[in-house]
mmCIF file of C-alpha atoms in Angstrom:
data_model
loop_
_atom_site.group_PDB
_atom_site.id
_atom_site.type_symbol
_atom_site.label_atom_id
_atom_site.label_comp_id
_atom_site.label_asym_id
_atom_site.label_seq_id
_atom_site.Cartn_x
_atom_site.Cartn_y
_atom_site.Cartn_z
ATOM 1 C CA GLY A 1 -13.426 33.048 10.694
ATOM 2 C CA MET A 2 -15.979 34.235 8.137
ATOM 3 C CA ASP A 3 -13.145 35.156 5.734
ATOM 4 C CA PHE A 4 -12.642 31.480 4.857
ATOM 5 C CA LEU A 5 -14.851 29.095 2.887
ATOM 6 C CA PRO A 6 -15.323 25.498 4.113
ATOM 7 C CA ALA A 7 -14.646 22.855 1.452
ATOM 8 C CA GLU A 8 -14.021 19.090 1.333
ATOM 9 C CA GLY A 9 -13.810 17.507 4.822
ATOM 10 C CA THR A 10 -14.880 20.684 6.677
ATOM 11 C CA PHE A 11 -18.064 22.470 7.745
ATOM 12 C CA ARG A 12 -18.987 25.835 9.243
ATOM 13 C CA ASN A 13 -20.244 26.162 12.833
ATOM 14 C CA LYS A 14 -21.149 29.817 13.529
ATOM 15 C CA ASP A 15 -17.883 31.670 12.823
ATOM 16 C CA LYS A 16 -15.633 28.590 13.078
ATOM 17 C CA ILE A 17 -14.656 26.090 10.397
ATOM 18 C CA ILE A 18 -14.575 22.568 11.814
ATOM 19 C CA SER A 19 -12.924 19.462 10.332
ATOM 20 C CA SER A 20 -15.260 16.467 9.975
ATOM 21 C CA GLY A 21 -12.407 14.015 10.609
ATOM 22 C CA LEU A 22 -8.738 13.688 11.503
ATOM 23 C CA GLY A 23 -6.753 15.107 8.621
ATOM 24 C CA LEU A 24 -4.277 17.531 7.127
ATOM 25 C CA VAL A 25 -5.372 21.124 6.639
ATOM 26 C CA ASN A 26 -5.008 22.521 3.135
ATOM 27 C CA VAL A 27 -5.565 26.284 2.745
ATOM 28 C CA ASN A 28 -5.762 27.593 -0.806
ATOM 29 C CA GLY A 29 -6.588 31.306 -0.873
ATOM 30 C CA ARG A 30 -9.828 31.549 1.133
ATOM 31 C CA VAL A 31 -10.756 27.869 0.758
ATOM 32 C CA ILE A 32 -10.018 25.464 3.616
ATOM 33 C CA LYS A 33 -10.221 21.706 3.154
ATOM 34 C CA THR A 34 -8.846 18.691 4.993
ATOM 35 C CA ILE A 35 -7.321 15.527 3.583
ATOM 36 C CA SER A 36 -8.402 12.576 5.709
ATOM 37 C CA VAL A 37 -5.584 10.481 7.171
ATOM 38 C CA SER A 38 -7.609 8.314 9.558
ATOM 39 C CA GLY A 39 -7.444 4.720 8.380
ATOM 40 C CA ARG A 40 -5.080 5.634 5.550
ATOM 41 C CA TYR A 41 -1.424 4.784 5.229
ATOM 42 C CA ILE A 42 1.023 7.263 6.773
ATOM 43 C CA PRO A 43 4.429 6.796 5.094
ATOM 44 C CA LYS A 44 7.510 6.096 7.215
ATOM 45 C CA SER A 45 11.153 5.969 6.181
ATOM 46 C CA GLY A 46 12.237 2.346 5.706
ATOM 47 C CA ASP A 47 8.807 1.026 4.658
ATOM 48 C CA THR A 48 8.626 -1.320 1.676
ATOM 49 C CA ILE A 49 5.453 -0.565 -0.246
ATOM 50 C CA ILE A 50 3.683 -1.217 -3.537
ATOM 51 C CA ALA A 51 3.064 1.973 -5.517
ATOM 52 C CA ARG A 52 1.450 2.919 -8.828
ATOM 53 C CA VAL A 53 3.119 5.310 -11.265
ATOM 54 C CA THR A 54 0.716 8.204 -11.930
ATOM 55 C CA ASN A 55 2.882 10.778 -13.686
ATOM 56 C CA ILE A 56 6.290 11.221 -15.298
ATOM 57 C CA LEU A 57 8.402 14.342 -14.741
ATOM 58 C CA MET A 58 11.718 15.458 -16.245
ATOM 59 C CA GLY A 59 13.652 13.919 -13.369
ATOM 60 C CA GLY A 60 11.546 10.958 -12.281
ATOM 61 C CA TRP A 61 8.114 9.550 -11.495
ATOM 62 C CA ILE A 62 5.172 10.510 -9.251
ATOM 63 C CA LEU A 63 3.801 7.532 -7.284
ATOM 64 C CA ASP A 64 0.380 6.889 -5.774
ATOM 65 C CA ILE A 65 1.141 5.137 -2.462
ATOM 66 C CA ASP A 66 -2.509 4.873 -1.282
ATOM 67 C CA SER A 67 -1.973 7.677 1.200
ATOM 68 C CA ALA A 68 -2.921 11.322 1.635
ATOM 69 C CA TYR A 69 0.535 11.997 0.146
ATOM 70 C CA SER A 70 2.199 11.115 -3.159
ATOM 71 C CA ALA A 71 5.797 9.931 -3.393
ATOM 72 C CA VAL A 72 8.531 10.869 -5.848
ATOM 73 C CA LEU A 73 10.953 8.365 -7.359
ATOM 74 C CA SER A 74 13.820 10.379 -8.816
ATOM 75 C CA VAL A 75 15.913 9.098 -11.714
ATOM 76 C CA LYS A 76 18.898 8.958 -9.324
ATOM 77 C CA GLU A 77 17.027 6.413 -7.164
ATOM 78 C CA ALA A 78 16.195 4.066 -10.070
ATOM 79 C CA LYS A 79 17.868 0.644 -10.131
ATOM 80 C CA ASP A 80 19.923 1.336 -13.264
ATOM 81 C CA PHE A 81 21.873 4.394 -14.329
ATOM 82 C CA ILE A 82 19.538 6.436 -16.580
ATOM 83 C CA ARG A 83 20.900 8.974 -19.056
ATOM 84 C CA ARG A 84 19.613 12.539 -18.819
ATOM 85 C CA ASP A 85 17.814 12.400 -22.196
ATOM 86 C CA ALA A 86 16.413 8.861 -21.759
ATOM 87 C CA ASP A 87 12.749 8.000 -22.371
ATOM 88 C CA LEU A 88 11.599 7.352 -18.789
ATOM 89 C CA THR A 89 8.527 5.395 -19.946
ATOM 90 C CA ARG A 90 10.904 2.594 -20.979
ATOM 91 C CA TYR A 91 11.660 2.043 -17.289
ATOM 92 C CA TYR A 92 8.357 2.731 -15.528
ATOM 93 C CA ASN A 93 5.249 3.905 -17.347
ATOM 94 C CA ILE A 94 2.019 5.443 -16.066
ATOM 95 C CA GLY A 95 -0.131 2.676 -14.565
ATOM 96 C CA ASP A 96 2.819 0.406 -13.704
ATOM 97 C CA TYR A 97 2.980 -1.036 -10.191
ATOM 98 C CA ILE A 98 6.370 -1.233 -8.473
ATOM 99 C CA ILE A 99 7.788 -2.519 -5.196
ATOM 100 C CA THR A 100 9.711 0.390 -3.753
ATOM 101 C CA ASN A 101 11.300 1.598 -0.532
ATOM 102 C CA ILE A 102 10.484 4.850 1.232
ATOM 103 C CA VAL A 103 13.822 6.505 1.989
ATOM 104 C CA MET A 104 12.742 9.885 3.329
ATOM 105 C CA VAL A 105 9.640 11.676 4.616
ATOM 106 C CA THR A 106 10.167 15.390 5.266
ATOM 107 C CA SER A 107 8.282 17.507 7.803
ATOM 108 C CA GLN A 108 6.271 18.906 4.869
ATOM 109 C CA ARG A 109 5.266 15.303 4.069
ATOM 110 C CA LEU A 110 7.300 15.138 0.871
ATOM 111 C CA VAL A 111 7.957 11.437 0.359
ATOM 112 C CA ASP A 112 11.012 10.096 -1.496
ATOM 113 C CA ALA A 113 11.126 6.529 -2.805
ATOM 114 C CA SER A 114 14.009 4.374 -4.052
ATOM 115 C CA MET A 115 14.395 1.246 -6.185
ATOM 116 C CA LYS A 116 17.880 0.536 -4.797
ATOM 117 C CA GLY A 117 17.915 -2.599 -2.686
ATOM 118 C CA PRO A 118 17.013 -6.289 -2.958
ATOM 119 C CA GLY A 119 13.580 -7.149 -4.336
ATOM 120 C CA MET A 120 12.722 -3.666 -5.623
ATOM 121 C CA ARG A 121 11.231 -4.073 -9.102
ATOM 122 C CA LYS A 122 8.349 -3.507 -11.491
ATOM 123 C CA LEU A 123 5.505 -5.994 -10.988
ATOM 124 C CA ILE A 124 4.466 -7.898 -14.107
ATOM 125 C CA GLY A 125 1.114 -9.709 -14.344
ATOM 126 C CA GLY A 126 -0.877 -10.846 -11.340
ATOM 127 C CA ARG A 127 -3.549 -8.817 -9.598
ATOM 128 C CA ILE A 128 -3.511 -5.950 -7.108
ATOM 129 C CA ILE A 129 -5.844 -5.579 -4.139
ATOM 130 C CA ASN A 130 -6.074 -2.914 -1.448
ATOM 131 C CA ALA A 131 -6.092 -4.117 2.153
ATOM 132 C CA ASN A 132 -6.343 -2.043 5.325
ATOM 133 C CA CYS A 133 -2.763 -0.944 6.092
ATOM 134 C CA HIS A 134 -3.442 -1.367 9.832
ATOM 135 C CA LYS A 135 -4.160 -5.089 9.248
ATOM 136 C CA VAL A 136 -0.873 -5.731 7.380
ATOM 137 C CA PRO A 137 0.891 -7.242 10.460
ATOM 138 C CA ARG A 138 -1.923 -9.830 10.776
ATOM 139 C CA ILE A 139 -1.861 -10.615 7.028
ATOM 140 C CA ILE A 140 1.913 -11.192 7.202
ATOM 141 C CA GLY A 141 1.814 -12.970 10.582
ATOM 142 C CA LYS A 142 4.621 -13.597 13.076
ATOM 143 C CA LYS A 143 7.900 -13.881 11.132
ATOM 144 C CA GLY A 144 5.837 -14.153 7.929
ATOM 145 C CA SER A 145 3.932 -17.243 9.133
ATOM 146 C CA MET A 146 0.449 -16.254 7.894
ATOM 147 C CA VAL A 147 1.475 -15.135 4.412
ATOM 148 C CA SER A 148 3.720 -18.236 4.072
ATOM 149 C CA MET A 149 0.751 -20.482 4.877
ATOM 150 C CA ILE A 150 -1.384 -18.724 2.235
ATOM 151 C CA LYS A 151 1.439 -18.971 -0.351
ATOM 152 C CA ASN A 152 1.962 -22.690 0.308
ATOM 153 C CA ALA A 153 -1.758 -23.493 0.197
ATOM 154 C CA THR A 154 -2.456 -21.577 -3.031
ATOM 155 C CA GLU A 155 0.932 -21.785 -4.826
ATOM 156 C CA CYS A 156 0.652 -18.028 -5.480
ATOM 157 C CA SER A 157 3.375 -15.405 -5.226
ATOM 158 C CA ILE A 158 2.201 -12.787 -2.718
ATOM 159 C CA ILE A 159 3.834 -9.463 -1.836
ATOM 160 C CA VAL A 160 2.253 -7.375 0.931
ATOM 161 C CA GLY A 161 3.244 -3.701 0.917
ATOM 162 C CA GLN A 162 3.289 -1.928 4.262
ATOM 163 C CA ASN A 163 0.834 0.541 2.719
ATOM 164 C CA GLY A 164 -1.771 -2.238 2.421
ATOM 165 C CA ILE A 165 -1.438 -2.802 -1.325
ATOM 166 C CA VAL A 166 -1.034 -6.513 -2.073
ATOM 167 C CA TRP A 167 0.208 -8.158 -5.288
ATOM 168 C CA ILE A 168 -0.948 -11.729 -5.991
ATOM 169 C CA ASN A 169 0.248 -13.878 -8.895
ATOM 170 C CA GLY A 170 -0.890 -17.442 -9.586
ATOM 171 C CA SER A 171 -3.667 -19.327 -11.342
ATOM 172 C CA PRO A 172 -6.888 -17.247 -11.570
ATOM 173 C CA GLU A 173 -8.826 -19.577 -9.242
ATOM 174 C CA ASN A 174 -6.030 -19.544 -6.640
ATOM 175 C CA GLU A 175 -5.672 -15.756 -6.852
ATOM 176 C CA ILE A 176 -9.376 -15.533 -5.924
ATOM 177 C CA ILE A 177 -8.785 -17.810 -2.897
ATOM 178 C CA VAL A 178 -5.956 -15.498 -1.763
ATOM 179 C CA VAL A 179 -8.226 -12.432 -2.095
ATOM 180 C CA LYS A 180 -10.979 -14.142 -0.063
ATOM 181 C CA THR A 181 -8.437 -15.203 2.586
ATOM 182 C CA ILE A 182 -7.016 -11.682 2.962
ATOM 183 C CA LYS A 183 -10.527 -10.201 3.258
ATOM 184 C CA LYS A 184 -11.314 -12.792 5.963
ATOM 185 C CA ILE A 185 -8.139 -11.849 7.886
ATOM 186 C CA GLU A 186 -9.121 -8.161 7.671
ATOM 187 C CA ARG A 187 -12.615 -8.894 9.035
ATOM 188 C CA GLU A 188 -11.458 -11.231 11.814
ATOM 189 C CA ALA A 189 -8.029 -9.815 12.756
ATOM 190 C CA HIS A 190 -9.230 -8.864 16.247
ATOM 191 C CA ILE A 191 -10.601 -12.343 17.111
ATOM 192 C CA SER A 192 -8.299 -14.874 18.805
ATOM 193 C CA GLY A 193 -7.462 -18.169 17.078
ATOM 194 C CA LEU A 194 -7.091 -16.472 13.692
ATOM 195 C CA THR A 195 -4.362 -18.806 12.388
ATOM 196 C CA ASP A 196 -6.448 -21.937 13.007
ATOM 197 C CA ARG A 197 -9.516 -20.408 11.361
ATOM 198 C CA ILE A 198 -7.509 -19.323 8.298
ATOM 199 C CA LYS A 199 -5.920 -22.796 8.101
ATOM 200 C CA ALA A 200 -9.383 -24.437 8.136
ATOM 201 C CA PHE A 201 -10.650 -21.929 5.543
ATOM 202 C CA LEU A 202 -7.703 -22.603 3.199
ATOM 203 C CA GLU A 203 -8.084 -26.382 3.588
ATOM 204 C CA LYS A 204 -11.761 -26.105 2.621
ATOM 205 C CA GLU A 205 -11.052 -23.775 -0.337
ATOM 206 C CA THR A 206 -8.081 -25.723 -1.738
ATOM 207 C CA ASN A 207 -9.043 -29.290 -0.676
ATOM 208 C CA LYS A 208 -5.506 -29.655 0.674
ATOM 209 C CA LYS A 209 -4.179 -30.575 4.111
ATOM 210 C CA ILE A 210 -2.037 -27.774 5.533
ATOM 211 C CA ASN A 211 0.733 -28.189 8.077
ATOM 212 C CA ILE A 212 1.419 -25.142 10.221
ATOM 213 C CA GLU A 213 5.008 -24.606 11.284
ATOM 214 C CA LYS A 214 5.040 -23.332 14.850
ATOM 215 C CA VAL A 215 6.619 -19.880 15.112
ATOM 216 C CA GLU A 216 8.103 -18.957 18.483
#
């Protein structure tokens, strides 16, 4: 109605306020805005993601998970036992990237993360890129076949979060090859014969012959 003011992601049409895209409605007083979710990561319990620490609270950390929602990592869900009066920046500081697990998403879209479990850790060095979360299955490949081929060709460590954030660690020139390869997969994910094209691309970029293991 006319009582409300359209803001970010919305517009007025006569006496209605219309959303300009698929999103979550946020009403603050008389102001209505939407947070776009189309194309963005929607967190699910059980996902392993890469997140960035954006704030530190009394009882834990706020994480940017490249979504319309933030996540919370409570002190109780850290890897080690942390004393109540401990300096939390000694564990994870603002700007740090971590591999973490989503353990709960409530109906109000409150997202809880945990560092308990194999492979959960702070990421040191390397570079971070953002890929389209909907293309993650193609970047990883069947049973990890695509990402294994990229790792073997470039000798880089690569971790692909289900939220589309990717960590790459290797020599600077090989890290760049990985970035170019991932961007190519994103562009061409819908075209058949992707594995063969990526193999040829990596062979050209690295000057190495690549053997593909057949995945059933």
